[in-house]
Amino acid sequence: MAATPQPADALPRTMSEVRQRVDALDRALVPLLVQRAHCMHDAARIKQHAHEVRDEARIEAVVHHVRALAVQHGGDADFMETLYRAMMDCFIAYEARLFAQRSRTATDLERP
Ligand SMILES: O=C(O)C(=O)C[C@]1(C(=O)O)C=C[C@@H](O)C=C1
């Protein structure tokens, strides 16, 4: 998502150009998402009880934060909230799986 609208002469004219831009953004995004997923390993190691994995108060705090960040970067707060709620559901499912594995093996997980 660009911080400011692009000048008309810099706008992509073809789908190939649009997709090149999307691919470049994904190359930047995926490593950050991998790092975010690594935080779930840490959370699954630190949390003591399965009911702590989903933390509604923290979810609302993250949503509040990313809505403000979206606006700050010229984006749409409602879109960012929808994206983050769906994404956090995925992270929570991932963390729950890690927590269950940890509980089964009764050993602390190491970061990959
Ligand atoms: O902050 C936590 O407790 C986390 O485990 C991280 C995270 C997140 O994806 O940001 C995931 C699960 C919780 O429900 C809240 C937030």
mmCIF file of C-alpha atoms and ligand atoms in Angstrom:
data_model
loop_
_atom_site.group_PDB
_atom_site.id
_atom_site.type_symbol
_atom_site.label_atom_id
_atom_site.label_comp_id
_atom_site.label_asym_id
_atom_site.label_seq_id
_atom_site.Cartn_x
_atom_site.Cartn_y
_atom_site.Cartn_z
ATOM 1 C CA MET A 1 0.000 0.000 0.000
ATOM 2 C CA ALA A 2 1.610 3.255 -1.106
ATOM 3 C CA ALA A 3 1.906 6.025 1.483
ATOM 4 C CA THR A 4 0.808 8.610 -1.048
ATOM 5 C CA PRO A 5 -1.041 8.202 -4.354
ATOM 6 C CA GLN A 6 1.317 7.759 -7.299
ATOM 7 C CA PRO A 7 1.503 10.486 -9.961
ATOM 8 C CA ALA A 8 -0.505 9.599 -13.078
ATOM 9 C CA ASP A 9 2.630 9.034 -15.210
ATOM 10 C CA ALA A 10 3.913 6.499 -12.634
ATOM 11 C CA LEU A 11 0.671 4.482 -12.584
ATOM 12 C CA PRO A 12 0.956 0.919 -13.911
ATOM 13 C CA ARG A 13 -0.664 0.552 -17.340
ATOM 14 C CA THR A 14 -0.738 -3.238 -17.612
ATOM 15 C CA MET A 15 -1.620 -6.152 -15.319
ATOM 16 C CA SER A 16 1.929 -7.374 -15.748
ATOM 17 C CA GLU A 17 3.193 -4.142 -14.136
ATOM 18 C CA VAL A 18 0.605 -4.398 -11.355
ATOM 19 C CA ARG A 19 1.636 -8.004 -10.667
ATOM 20 C CA GLN A 20 5.339 -7.153 -10.668
ATOM 21 C CA ARG A 21 4.579 -4.587 -7.970
ATOM 22 C CA VAL A 22 2.483 -7.092 -5.992
ATOM 23 C CA ASP A 23 5.266 -9.711 -6.251
ATOM 24 C CA ALA A 24 7.848 -7.178 -5.031
ATOM 25 C CA LEU A 25 5.623 -6.251 -2.078
ATOM 26 C CA ASP A 26 5.138 -9.954 -1.259
ATOM 27 C CA ARG A 27 8.924 -10.375 -1.221
ATOM 28 C CA ALA A 28 9.005 -7.703 1.494
ATOM 29 C CA LEU A 29 5.896 -8.907 3.349
ATOM 30 C CA VAL A 30 6.515 -12.648 3.634
ATOM 31 C CA PRO A 31 9.789 -12.372 5.595
ATOM 32 C CA LEU A 32 7.992 -10.058 8.046
ATOM 33 C CA LEU A 33 5.106 -12.526 8.363
ATOM 34 C CA VAL A 34 7.607 -15.318 9.019
ATOM 35 C CA GLN A 35 9.066 -13.187 11.835
ATOM 36 C CA ARG A 36 5.536 -12.569 13.170
ATOM 37 C CA ALA A 37 4.922 -16.338 13.098
ATOM 38 C CA HIS A 38 8.146 -16.854 15.065
ATOM 39 C CA CYS A 39 6.622 -14.669 17.790
ATOM 40 C CA MET A 40 3.832 -17.279 18.066
ATOM 41 C CA HIS A 41 6.494 -19.893 18.911
ATOM 42 C CA ASP A 42 7.640 -17.606 21.720
ATOM 43 C CA ALA A 43 4.051 -16.986 22.884
ATOM 44 C CA ALA A 44 3.268 -20.730 22.825
ATOM 45 C CA ARG A 45 6.381 -21.361 24.933
ATOM 46 C CA ILE A 46 5.631 -18.596 27.461
ATOM 47 C CA LYS A 47 1.847 -18.975 27.928
ATOM 48 C CA GLN A 48 0.854 -21.417 30.655
ATOM 49 C CA HIS A 49 -2.725 -22.379 29.729
ATOM 50 C CA ALA A 50 -4.529 -23.118 26.458
ATOM 51 C CA HIS A 51 -7.221 -20.527 27.254
ATOM 52 C CA GLU A 52 -4.519 -17.808 27.158
ATOM 53 C CA VAL A 53 -3.729 -18.455 23.481
ATOM 54 C CA ARG A 54 -6.678 -16.340 22.318
ATOM 55 C CA ASP A 55 -6.560 -13.005 24.138
ATOM 56 C CA GLU A 56 -9.520 -10.811 23.169
ATOM 57 C CA ALA A 57 -8.203 -7.671 24.895
ATOM 58 C CA ARG A 58 -4.882 -7.946 23.043
ATOM 59 C CA ILE A 59 -6.688 -8.560 19.729
ATOM 60 C CA GLU A 60 -8.668 -5.334 20.200
ATOM 61 C CA ALA A 61 -5.466 -3.440 21.094
ATOM 62 C CA VAL A 62 -3.729 -4.724 17.926
ATOM 63 C CA VAL A 63 -6.771 -3.779 15.805
ATOM 64 C CA HIS A 64 -6.795 -0.283 17.320
ATOM 65 C CA HIS A 65 -3.059 0.062 16.587
ATOM 66 C CA VAL A 66 -3.185 -1.160 12.975
ATOM 67 C CA ARG A 67 -6.239 0.992 12.172
ATOM 68 C CA ALA A 68 -4.219 4.050 13.224
ATOM 69 C CA LEU A 69 -1.170 2.842 11.259
ATOM 70 C CA ALA A 70 -3.310 2.320 8.150
ATOM 71 C CA VAL A 71 -4.604 5.892 8.286
ATOM 72 C CA GLN A 72 -1.085 7.209 8.962
ATOM 73 C CA HIS A 73 0.087 5.480 5.738
ATOM 74 C CA GLY A 74 -2.816 6.643 3.583
ATOM 75 C CA GLY A 75 -4.719 3.345 3.773
ATOM 76 C CA ASP A 76 -8.253 2.276 4.683
ATOM 77 C CA ALA A 77 -8.745 1.565 8.411
ATOM 78 C CA ASP A 78 -11.788 -0.700 7.917
ATOM 79 C CA PHE A 79 -9.966 -2.800 5.310
ATOM 80 C CA MET A 80 -6.922 -3.098 7.597
ATOM 81 C CA GLU A 81 -9.102 -4.175 10.523
ATOM 82 C CA THR A 82 -10.802 -6.878 8.430
ATOM 83 C CA LEU A 83 -7.431 -8.096 7.134
ATOM 84 C CA TYR A 84 -5.879 -8.173 10.610
ATOM 85 C CA ARG A 85 -8.833 -9.952 12.245
ATOM 86 C CA ALA A 86 -8.614 -12.703 9.592
ATOM 87 C CA MET A 87 -4.815 -12.821 9.815
ATOM 88 C CA MET A 88 -4.822 -12.992 13.613
ATOM 89 C CA ASP A 89 -7.307 -15.890 13.472
ATOM 90 C CA CYS A 90 -4.659 -17.703 11.395
ATOM 91 C CA PHE A 91 -1.876 -16.777 13.836
ATOM 92 C CA ILE A 92 -4.029 -17.883 16.784
ATOM 93 C CA ALA A 93 -4.720 -21.256 15.119
ATOM 94 C CA TYR A 94 -0.967 -21.593 14.484
ATOM 95 C CA GLU A 95 -0.149 -20.670 18.092
ATOM 96 C CA ALA A 96 -2.813 -23.109 19.392
ATOM 97 C CA ARG A 97 -1.244 -25.896 17.344
ATOM 98 C CA LEU A 98 2.202 -25.072 18.737
ATOM 99 C CA PHE A 99 0.804 -24.873 22.281
ATOM 100 C CA ALA A 100 -0.868 -28.286 21.883
ATOM 101 C CA GLN A 101 2.398 -29.785 20.570
ATOM 102 C CA ARG A 102 4.244 -28.293 23.521
ATOM 103 C CA SER A 103 1.688 -29.724 25.932
ATOM 104 C CA ARG A 104 1.952 -33.144 24.285
ATOM 105 C CA THR A 105 5.733 -33.303 24.390
ATOM 106 C CA ALA A 106 6.014 -31.379 27.699
ATOM 107 C CA THR A 107 9.212 -29.793 26.413
ATOM 108 C CA ASP A 108 9.761 -26.177 25.451
ATOM 109 C CA LEU A 109 9.714 -25.420 21.730
ATOM 110 C CA GLU A 110 12.757 -23.817 20.210
ATOM 111 C CA ARG A 111 12.472 -21.150 17.538
ATOM 112 C CA PRO A 112 12.921 -22.706 14.094
HETATM 113 O O1 LIG B 1 -0.200 -11.154 22.074
HETATM 114 C C1 LIG B 1 -0.402 -12.384 22.180
HETATM 115 O O2 LIG B 1 -0.795 -12.901 23.241
HETATM 116 C C2 LIG B 1 -0.187 -13.249 21.027
HETATM 117 O O3 LIG B 1 -0.139 -14.458 21.191
HETATM 118 C C3 LIG B 1 -0.107 -12.643 19.645
HETATM 119 C C4 LIG B 1 -1.473 -12.504 18.986
HETATM 120 C C5 LIG B 1 -1.243 -11.837 17.599
HETATM 121 O O4 LIG B 1 -1.402 -12.500 16.573
HETATM 122 O O5 LIG B 1 -0.895 -10.661 17.619
HETATM 123 C C6 LIG B 1 -2.044 -13.864 18.843
HETATM 124 C C7 LIG B 1 -2.905 -14.373 19.768
HETATM 125 C C8 LIG B 1 -3.578 -13.535 20.786
HETATM 126 O O6 LIG B 1 -4.966 -13.752 20.752
HETATM 127 C C9 LIG B 1 -3.280 -12.102 20.632
HETATM 128 C C10 LIG B 1 -2.358 -11.630 19.774
#
